[in-house]
Coordinates of C-alpha atoms in Angstrom, one line a residue:
M1 CA 62.3 77.6 89.4
S2 CA 64.6 77.5 92.4
A3 CA 66.0 80.5 94.2
K4 CA 69.4 81.9 93.2
K5 CA 72.2 80.7 96.1
A6 CA 75.0 83.1 97.2
I7 CA 78.1 81.2 98.8
I8 CA 79.6 83.5 101.2
I9 CA 83.2 82.9 102.7
G10 CA 83.5 84.2 105.9
A11 CA 81.5 85.0 109.0
G12 CA 83.2 88.2 109.8
P13 CA 81.2 91.7 109.5
A14 CA 81.2 91.9 105.7
G15 CA 79.7 88.4 105.3
L16 CA 77.4 88.3 107.6
T17 CA 76.2 91.7 106.2
A18 CA 75.7 90.4 103.1
A19 CA 73.8 87.5 104.1
Y20 CA 71.3 89.6 106.1
E21 CA 71.3 92.0 103.1
L22 CA 70.6 89.4 100.5
L23 CA 67.8 87.8 102.8
T24 CA 66.2 90.9 103.7
R25 CA 66.3 92.8 100.4
T26 CA 66.4 90.0 97.6
K27 CA 65.2 86.7 96.9
I28 CA 68.8 85.1 96.7
Q29 CA 69.6 82.7 99.4
P30 CA 72.9 82.9 101.2
I31 CA 75.2 80.0 102.6
V32 CA 78.0 81.5 104.8
I33 CA 81.1 79.1 105.2
E34 CA 83.1 79.8 108.4
R35 CA 86.3 78.4 109.3
S36 CA 86.1 79.0 112.9
Q37 CA 83.4 78.3 115.3
Y38 CA 83.2 82.0 116.0
M39 CA 80.8 84.7 114.3
G40 CA 82.4 88.1 113.9
G41 CA 86.1 87.4 112.5
I42 CA 88.5 89.9 114.3
S43 CA 85.1 91.7 115.3
R44 CA 84.2 88.6 117.7
T45 CA 84.3 88.5 121.5
V46 CA 86.7 86.1 122.9
N47 CA 85.3 84.7 126.7
Y48 CA 88.4 83.7 129.2
K49 CA 86.6 82.4 132.3
G50 CA 83.9 85.2 132.0
N51 CA 86.4 88.0 131.4
R52 CA 85.8 88.9 127.5
M53 CA 88.5 89.9 125.2
D54 CA 87.9 92.5 122.0
I55 CA 90.3 91.9 119.4
G56 CA 91.9 95.2 118.7
G57 CA 89.4 97.5 120.3
H58 CA 85.9 98.3 118.1
R59 CA 84.2 101.5 118.7
F60 CA 80.8 101.5 117.4
F61 CA 80.8 104.8 115.5
S62 CA 80.5 105.7 112.0
K63 CA 79.9 108.7 109.8
S64 CA 77.3 106.6 107.6
D65 CA 73.9 106.5 108.8
R66 CA 73.4 103.5 107.1
V67 CA 75.7 101.5 109.2
M68 CA 74.6 103.3 112.8
D69 CA 71.2 102.3 112.0
W70 CA 72.0 98.6 111.3
W71 CA 73.7 98.3 114.2
L72 CA 70.7 99.8 116.4
R73 CA 68.5 97.2 114.5
F74 CA 70.2 94.7 116.6
L75 CA 71.0 96.2 119.7
P76 CA 69.1 99.6 121.1
V77 CA 70.8 102.1 123.0
Q78 CA 70.7 101.9 126.8
A79 CA 68.4 104.2 128.8
T80 CA 69.8 107.4 129.4
A81 CA 69.8 109.3 132.8
A82 CA 68.4 112.5 132.1
G83 CA 64.9 111.6 130.0
Q84 CA 65.4 111.7 126.5
Q85 CA 68.8 112.3 124.8
K86 CA 69.3 113.3 121.2
I87 CA 72.3 111.4 119.7
T88 CA 73.6 113.0 116.5
Y89 CA 75.9 112.4 113.8
Q90 CA 74.2 113.7 111.3
R91 CA 72.9 115.1 108.2
Q92 CA 70.8 117.6 110.0
S93 CA 67.6 115.9 109.2
R94 CA 68.4 112.6 110.9
E95 CA 68.7 111.8 114.6
V96 CA 68.0 109.0 117.0
V97 CA 66.1 109.6 120.4
V98 CA 67.2 107.6 123.2
A99 CA 64.2 107.2 125.5
S100 CA 64.5 107.2 129.5
D101 CA 62.6 103.7 129.2
G102 CA 65.1 102.2 127.0
P103 CA 66.9 99.1 127.8
D104 CA 68.5 99.1 131.5
P105 CA 72.2 97.2 130.9
N106 CA 71.8 95.6 134.4
Q107 CA 68.4 93.7 133.5
V108 CA 69.2 93.2 129.8
D109 CA 71.9 91.8 127.8
R110 CA 70.8 93.0 124.2
V111 CA 72.1 96.5 124.6
M112 CA 74.3 98.9 123.3
L113 CA 76.1 101.1 126.0
V114 CA 77.0 105.1 125.5
R115 CA 80.8 105.0 126.3
Q116 CA 83.4 108.1 126.8
R117 CA 86.3 107.7 124.5
K118 CA 90.0 108.4 126.1
S119 CA 93.1 107.6 124.7
R120 CA 96.6 108.5 125.5
I121 CA 100.2 107.7 124.5
Y122 CA 102.6 106.6 126.9
F123 CA 106.1 107.9 126.2
L124 CA 109.2 108.6 128.6
R125 CA 107.2 106.8 131.2
K126 CA 104.4 109.6 131.1
F127 CA 101.1 109.8 129.7
F128 CA 100.5 112.3 126.8
E129 CA 96.9 113.2 125.3
Y130 CA 96.2 111.6 122.3
P131 CA 95.8 113.7 119.9
I132 CA 98.9 115.6 121.2
R133 CA 97.7 119.1 122.4
L134 CA 99.8 121.9 123.0
T135 CA 98.8 122.4 126.6
K136 CA 101.1 123.6 129.5
D137 CA 100.9 119.8 130.7
T138 CA 102.4 118.9 127.2
L139 CA 105.1 121.4 127.4
V140 CA 106.2 120.5 130.8
K141 CA 106.5 116.7 130.0
L142 CA 108.3 117.4 126.3
G143 CA 110.5 120.0 127.5
I144 CA 110.9 123.7 125.8
V145 CA 113.6 122.7 123.8
R146 CA 111.8 119.5 122.1
T147 CA 108.6 121.7 121.9
M148 CA 110.1 124.2 120.3
R149 CA 112.0 122.4 117.7
I150 CA 108.3 120.5 117.1
G151 CA 107.0 123.8 116.3
F152 CA 109.6 125.2 114.1
S153 CA 109.8 121.6 112.1
Y154 CA 105.9 121.7 111.4
L155 CA 106.2 125.2 110.2
H156 CA 108.9 124.3 108.0
A157 CA 106.9 121.4 106.8
V158 CA 104.2 123.7 105.9
A159 CA 106.3 126.3 103.9
F160 CA 108.1 123.5 102.1
P161 CA 106.2 120.4 101.7
I162 CA 107.6 117.2 100.2
R163 CA 106.5 117.1 96.7
N164 CA 104.8 114.0 95.2
E165 CA 104.7 112.1 98.5
K166 CA 106.0 108.5 97.9
N167 CA 106.1 106.8 101.1
L168 CA 104.5 107.1 104.7
E169 CA 107.0 108.9 106.2
E170 CA 106.8 111.6 103.5
F171 CA 103.1 111.7 104.3
F172 CA 103.7 112.1 107.9
I173 CA 106.3 114.9 107.6
N174 CA 104.2 116.9 105.2
R175 CA 101.2 116.6 107.9
F176 CA 103.3 116.9 111.2
G177 CA 106.7 118.0 110.7
R178 CA 110.1 115.6 110.9
E179 CA 110.3 116.2 114.6
L180 CA 106.8 115.2 115.6
Y181 CA 107.0 112.3 113.3
Q182 CA 110.5 111.3 114.7
T183 CA 109.2 112.0 118.5
F184 CA 105.9 110.0 118.3
F185 CA 104.9 108.4 115.2
K186 CA 108.3 106.7 113.6
S187 CA 109.0 104.1 116.1
Y188 CA 105.7 103.0 116.8
T189 CA 104.5 102.8 113.2
E190 CA 107.5 100.3 112.6
K191 CA 106.9 98.6 115.9
V192 CA 103.3 98.0 114.2
W193 CA 104.4 97.3 110.7
G194 CA 107.8 95.6 111.2
V195 CA 109.6 97.7 108.4
P196 CA 110.6 101.0 108.0
C197 CA 108.3 104.0 107.1
Q198 CA 110.2 104.4 104.2
E199 CA 109.3 101.0 102.6
I200 CA 105.3 101.6 103.4
S201 CA 103.0 103.1 100.8
A202 CA 101.6 106.6 101.4
E203 CA 98.6 105.3 100.2
W204 CA 98.2 103.8 103.8
G205 CA 98.2 107.3 105.4
A206 CA 95.9 108.8 102.5
Q207 CA 93.4 105.7 103.4
R208 CA 93.7 105.8 107.2
I209 CA 94.7 109.2 108.3
K210 CA 93.1 111.9 105.7
G211 CA 92.0 115.2 107.4
L212 CA 93.7 114.9 110.5
S213 CA 96.2 117.2 111.3
I214 CA 98.1 120.0 113.7
W215 CA 95.7 122.3 112.7
K216 CA 92.4 120.1 112.9
T217 CA 93.6 119.2 116.5
L218 CA 94.1 122.8 117.7
V219 CA 90.6 123.8 115.9
H220 CA 89.0 120.8 117.9
F221 CA 90.5 121.9 121.0
V222 CA 89.3 125.7 121.0
K223 CA 85.6 124.3 120.0
K224 CA 85.8 121.9 123.2
L225 CA 86.7 125.1 125.1
S226 CA 83.7 127.0 123.6
G227 CA 81.4 124.0 125.2
R228 CA 80.3 122.8 121.3
N229 CA 79.2 119.2 121.2
S230 CA 77.7 117.1 118.8
G231 CA 77.1 114.0 120.6
I232 CA 77.5 110.2 119.2
R233 CA 77.1 110.9 115.5
Q234 CA 79.6 113.4 115.4
K235 CA 79.8 113.4 111.4
T236 CA 82.1 116.7 111.5
T237 CA 84.7 115.3 113.8
E238 CA 87.5 113.5 112.9
T239 CA 87.5 109.9 113.8
S240 CA 90.8 110.5 116.1
L241 CA 88.9 113.3 118.1
I242 CA 85.5 111.5 118.8
E243 CA 84.7 111.5 122.5
Q244 CA 81.9 109.2 122.7
F245 CA 80.9 106.0 121.3
L246 CA 78.4 102.8 121.2
Y247 CA 79.5 99.7 122.5
P248 CA 77.9 96.3 123.1
K249 CA 77.7 95.2 126.7
Y250 CA 79.4 92.0 126.0
G251 CA 81.8 93.2 123.6
P252 CA 81.6 93.5 119.3
G253 CA 80.7 89.8 119.2
Q254 CA 77.4 90.3 120.8
V255 CA 76.3 92.0 117.6
W256 CA 77.6 89.4 115.2
E257 CA 76.0 86.7 117.1
E258 CA 72.6 88.5 117.0
V259 CA 73.0 89.0 113.3
A260 CA 73.8 85.3 112.8
R261 CA 70.8 84.3 114.8
Q262 CA 68.7 86.3 112.5
V263 CA 70.1 85.1 109.5
K264 CA 69.5 81.8 110.5
A265 CA 65.8 82.7 111.6
L266 CA 65.3 84.1 108.3
G267 CA 66.4 80.8 106.4
G268 CA 70.0 81.5 105.7
E269 CA 72.5 78.8 106.6
I270 CA 75.8 79.1 108.5
L271 CA 78.3 76.5 108.6
T272 CA 81.4 76.7 110.8
G273 CA 84.5 74.5 111.1
Y274 CA 84.9 74.6 107.3
E275 CA 87.8 75.9 105.4
V276 CA 87.5 76.7 102.0
T277 CA 90.3 74.8 99.9
G278 CA 89.0 75.3 96.1
L279 CA 87.0 77.8 93.8
E280 CA 86.2 76.3 90.6
H281 CA 85.6 78.8 87.5
E282 CA 84.9 78.4 84.1
S283 CA 84.0 81.0 81.2
G284 CA 84.6 83.8 83.6
R285 CA 82.3 82.7 86.4
I286 CA 82.9 80.9 89.7
S287 CA 80.8 77.8 89.5
K288 CA 81.3 75.9 93.1
V289 CA 83.0 76.1 96.3
E290 CA 85.0 73.2 97.9
A291 CA 85.4 73.2 101.6
R292 CA 87.3 70.6 104.1
H293 CA 86.0 70.5 107.7
A294 CA 88.9 70.8 110.2
E295 CA 87.6 68.1 112.5
T296 CA 86.2 65.3 110.3
G297 CA 88.1 65.8 107.4
E298 CA 84.8 66.0 105.4
V299 CA 85.0 67.5 102.1
R300 CA 81.5 69.5 100.8
T301 CA 81.1 71.1 97.6
F302 CA 78.7 74.1 97.4
A303 CA 77.2 75.1 93.9
G304 CA 76.0 78.9 93.8
D305 CA 75.0 81.5 91.3
L306 CA 76.8 84.4 93.4
F307 CA 80.0 84.1 95.5
F308 CA 81.2 86.6 98.2
S309 CA 84.9 86.4 99.5
T310 CA 86.1 87.8 102.6
M311 CA 89.0 85.2 102.5
A312 CA 92.6 86.6 102.3
I313 CA 93.0 87.4 98.6
K314 CA 96.1 85.5 98.8
D315 CA 94.3 82.4 100.0
L316 CA 91.5 82.8 97.5
V317 CA 94.2 82.9 94.6
R318 CA 95.7 79.7 95.6
A319 CA 92.1 78.2 95.7
L320 CA 91.2 79.1 92.3
K321 CA 90.5 76.1 89.8
P322 CA 92.4 76.4 87.4
A323 CA 94.9 78.1 88.5
P324 CA 95.2 81.8 87.5
P325 CA 98.2 83.4 85.2
A326 CA 101.7 83.1 86.7
V327 CA 101.9 86.7 86.9
I328 CA 98.7 87.1 89.0
R329 CA 99.9 84.3 91.4
E330 CA 103.5 86.6 91.5
I331 CA 101.4 89.4 92.6
S332 CA 99.2 87.4 95.1
E333 CA 102.3 85.5 96.8
G334 CA 103.7 88.5 97.5
L335 CA 101.3 90.2 99.6
I336 CA 102.0 90.9 103.2
Y337 CA 99.9 90.2 106.1
R338 CA 101.2 91.6 109.5
D339 CA 99.7 89.3 112.4
F340 CA 98.6 89.8 116.1
I341 CA 98.9 88.6 119.4
T342 CA 97.0 89.6 122.3
V343 CA 98.1 88.7 126.0
G344 CA 95.2 89.0 128.4
L345 CA 96.3 89.9 131.9
L346 CA 94.0 89.9 135.0
C347 CA 95.4 91.9 137.6
R348 CA 94.3 93.4 141.5
E349 CA 95.4 97.2 140.2
L350 CA 97.6 99.1 138.3
K351 CA 100.5 101.0 139.5
V352 CA 99.6 104.0 137.6
K353 CA 96.5 105.7 139.1
S354 CA 93.8 108.2 138.1
D355 CA 93.4 111.7 139.9
H356 CA 89.6 111.9 138.9
P357 CA 87.4 111.5 142.1
D358 CA 85.1 108.7 140.9
A359 CA 87.5 106.5 139.3
N360 CA 88.5 104.2 142.0
G361 CA 91.8 104.6 141.3
L362 CA 91.5 102.9 137.6
I363 CA 92.5 105.2 134.7
K364 CA 89.8 106.0 132.2
D365 CA 91.7 105.2 129.2
N366 CA 89.7 102.5 126.5
W367 CA 93.5 101.9 125.2
I368 CA 96.9 103.3 125.6
Y369 CA 99.5 103.6 122.8
I370 CA 102.9 102.4 124.1
Q371 CA 105.5 104.4 122.5
E372 CA 108.3 103.4 124.7
P373 CA 111.2 101.7 122.5
D374 CA 112.5 99.6 125.1
V375 CA 109.4 97.2 125.1
K376 CA 107.9 95.1 122.3
V377 CA 103.9 95.4 123.3
G378 CA 102.5 98.2 120.9
R379 CA 99.1 99.2 122.5
L380 CA 97.3 98.2 126.0
Q381 CA 93.5 98.0 126.3
I382 CA 91.5 98.3 129.6
F383 CA 88.6 95.9 129.1
N384 CA 86.6 97.4 132.2
N385 CA 86.4 100.8 130.5
W386 CA 85.2 99.5 127.1
S387 CA 82.2 97.9 129.1
P388 CA 82.6 97.0 133.1
Y389 CA 80.5 93.9 131.9
M390 CA 83.3 92.6 130.0
V391 CA 85.3 91.6 133.5
A392 CA 83.7 88.9 135.6
D393 CA 84.9 90.4 138.7
P394 CA 84.6 94.7 138.1
S395 CA 87.0 94.9 141.2
N396 CA 90.0 93.4 139.2
V397 CA 91.0 95.1 136.3
W398 CA 91.4 93.0 132.7
L399 CA 94.0 94.0 130.3
G400 CA 94.7 93.3 126.4
L401 CA 98.3 93.8 125.8
E402 CA 98.9 93.7 121.8
Y403 CA 101.8 92.6 120.0
F404 CA 102.3 93.0 116.4
C405 CA 104.5 90.2 114.4
F406 CA 104.6 88.0 111.5
E407 CA 103.3 84.6 111.8
G408 CA 106.3 82.1 112.4
D409 CA 108.5 84.7 113.7
E410 CA 110.3 84.4 117.1
L411 CA 107.6 86.5 118.9
W412 CA 104.7 84.3 117.2
R413 CA 106.4 81.0 118.1
K414 CA 106.7 81.9 122.1
S415 CA 104.7 79.9 124.0
D416 CA 101.6 81.2 125.9
E417 CA 103.5 81.0 129.2
D418 CA 106.4 83.0 127.8
L419 CA 104.3 85.4 126.4
I420 CA 102.3 86.0 129.8
R421 CA 105.5 86.4 131.3
L422 CA 106.9 88.9 128.6
G423 CA 103.8 90.9 128.7
T424 CA 104.0 91.0 132.9
E425 CA 107.8 92.0 132.7
E426 CA 107.3 95.0 130.1
L427 CA 104.3 96.6 131.8
E428 CA 106.3 96.4 135.3
R429 CA 109.4 97.5 133.5
I430 CA 107.5 100.8 132.2
A431 CA 105.8 101.2 135.6
I432 CA 102.3 100.2 134.7
L433 CA 101.9 97.4 137.0
E434 CA 103.5 95.2 139.5
R435 CA 103.9 91.5 138.4
A436 CA 102.6 90.6 142.4
N437 CA 99.3 91.9 141.1
V438 CA 98.9 89.4 138.2
L439 CA 96.3 87.0 138.9
D440 CA 95.8 85.1 135.6
G441 CA 96.6 85.4 132.0
T442 CA 95.6 84.1 128.5
V443 CA 97.2 84.4 124.8
L444 CA 95.4 84.6 121.4
R445 CA 96.9 84.8 118.2
M446 CA 95.0 86.0 115.1
Q447 CA 96.7 85.4 111.4
K448 CA 96.5 87.8 108.8
T449 CA 95.0 90.7 111.2
Y450 CA 96.2 93.6 108.8
P451 CA 97.0 93.7 105.0
A452 CA 100.0 95.7 104.6
Y453 CA 100.7 98.0 102.0
F454 CA 104.1 97.2 101.1
G455 CA 105.4 93.9 99.1
T456 CA 103.9 93.5 96.0
Y457 CA 100.9 95.9 97.1
N458 CA 102.1 98.4 94.5
R459 CA 101.0 96.3 91.7
F460 CA 97.7 95.3 93.2
P461 CA 95.5 97.0 90.4
E462 CA 96.5 94.0 88.1
L463 CA 95.4 91.6 90.6
R464 CA 92.1 93.3 91.3
E465 CA 91.5 93.5 87.9
Y466 CA 91.8 89.7 87.3
V467 CA 89.5 88.7 90.2
D468 CA 87.1 91.5 89.1
S469 CA 87.0 89.8 85.7
F470 CA 84.8 87.0 87.5
D471 CA 81.4 88.6 87.0
N472 CA 79.6 86.9 90.0
L473 CA 82.4 87.1 92.3
Y474 CA 82.4 90.2 95.0
L475 CA 85.3 90.6 97.1
V476 CA 84.5 92.3 100.4
G477 CA 85.9 92.5 103.8
R478 CA 89.5 93.8 104.9
N479 CA 91.2 90.7 103.7
G480 CA 88.9 90.1 100.8
M481 CA 89.8 93.5 99.7
H482 CA 93.3 93.7 101.1
K483 CA 92.3 97.0 102.5
Y484 CA 93.0 98.0 106.0
N485 CA 89.2 98.7 106.7
N486 CA 87.2 99.2 109.7
Q487 CA 84.2 97.2 110.3
D488 CA 81.9 99.6 108.9
H489 CA 83.8 99.8 106.0
S490 CA 83.7 96.1 105.6
M491 CA 79.9 96.3 106.0
L492 CA 79.6 99.2 103.6
A493 CA 81.3 97.1 101.1
A494 CA 79.1 94.5 101.4
M495 CA 75.8 96.5 101.2
V496 CA 76.9 98.2 98.0
A497 CA 77.5 95.0 96.4
V498 CA 74.0 94.2 97.6
D499 CA 72.9 97.2 96.2
N500 CA 74.4 96.4 92.9
L501 CA 72.7 92.8 92.8
A502 CA 69.3 94.2 93.9
A503 CA 69.5 96.9 91.3
N504 CA 71.0 94.9 88.6
I505 CA 73.8 97.3 88.3
P506 CA 77.0 95.6 86.5
G507 CA 80.5 96.4 87.7
K508 CA 82.4 96.9 91.3
D509 CA 83.9 100.1 91.1
N510 CA 81.5 101.7 93.5
I511 CA 82.2 98.6 95.9
W512 CA 86.2 99.2 95.7
A513 CA 85.6 103.2 96.4
V514 CA 84.4 102.3 100.0
N515 CA 87.0 104.2 102.1
T516 CA 88.7 106.2 99.5
E517 CA 86.9 109.2 99.4
Q518 CA 88.0 112.1 101.9
E519 CA 84.6 112.3 103.9
Y520 CA 81.5 110.0 104.2
H521 CA 78.9 110.7 101.5
E522 CA 76.1 109.2 100.2
E523 CA 75.6 108.7 96.4
K524 CA 72.8 110.4 94.7
Q525 CA 71.8 107.2 92.8
G526 CA 71.4 105.5 96.2
S527 CA 74.5 103.3 96.8
Q528 CA 76.3 104.5 100.0
T529 CA 80.1 105.0 100.0
P530 CA 81.2 106.4 103.1
D531 CA 84.4 107.1 104.4
R532 CA 86.1 107.1 107.7
V533 CA 89.5 108.6 109.2
E534 CA 91.8 106.9 111.8
P535 CA 94.1 108.0 114.0
V536 CA 97.9 109.1 113.2
A537 CA 100.0 106.1 112.9
V538 CA 98.1 104.0 115.0
L539 CA 96.8 100.5 114.1
R540 CA 93.0 99.6 115.0
S541 CA 91.3 96.6 114.2
E542 CA 87.5 97.8 113.9

């Protein structure tokens, strides 16, 4: 008998994780179909003249031991300066020991760097720590009147919370008070999503923010003053408060290129340049996939026993043959995606400077949330601070300006030259750089980067029930599940799907349960469904 075949649509984190897990844990042979030429999806690394871009910024941190160990299987952690360093994230019985004779990133490419996390908010032409801390610096920058309004508003929210939260605005107000929400979160969130917070489901906040609050921020601040530190594997720390993370020398795509290499070495197949145009089904099972090559026009048909889909669920429904019932198509067509543009700017220097003595003038931030309402740019990455190896000439500053839009809108249709000009003008307007110091620029557009929690999303359970009725079809990944997942969530969904196959477990509820619980945890039955929290009102790609 021939081995079973699994057709995997998409070579992002979920698709490649599924392929590797199938090859190492089952006798199922995967064929991965990827429409681009790249590995990693939005977790890939883009190379422009030796300057590498990370699409959205990917911290390699997870509260899941399983994911952390999986990453380190492909890229080991760099050598530490002081002998052995224990990096804990932890069930207390587990830890990773990083040896002093580990790989040196100056000599070896396959290596994870240990990076310090720093992110701030830029508002009123000033930097505010993120998360907001009640320090003297914050009080001076906000002013005593605004600070008092924030404090009283928060106390009012604690005493008189909004019952039965219906939308994201109510979710924010209950956790931060109306004044802080309106000061820091409202305009930025609406810049990100393109709609008022009242139109976004509270479920987005429940999934992405969870335990983070003013109270937890204060507790974290007190712990920091007391000198307590749990290292990289900081399982008890809210993600927004993490202060260390791992990062591949050449960006996130380096991991996925290595995974793809090993998938091929193990006998898996990865085809690039093919876009899936059809999924045939009969008797409640998917039978084959049809894909067309973008350049040659060649159409190929792939029969399989199992099918994993990471493609946007809207595109999946459109591709089903025969077509689904009209009500399913109506829900699918009403799903909305937010699209993404990164403008890369290479600069001699920034106008804003660091006051740290060893920073050579460059501020330490990995990324900055731009809260200024008079510019469209939403977030700014400084790739030098993710990894110095991301920049061809480290004496220059390599920036990523992130814009949120809808495919086909005015911003999306601008030429590359106009977008580079817009980014330069906006950063000059808010006093971050001078245009005379801009040396070069490039533009990257990404479709369907963020599945939205509005449109017909409130009817998504009907759509999920329909696609889950195909017993050999597994939806994984951010767009595959229409869940605003990080890459570790996407990986875990794929791992749990393979867990089910390896153990002959029917049903898919535990796959959908990834990133729905309040804390990361591991099921007693063996299938792990951890979760993770994210910064308030902040859009992240990982």
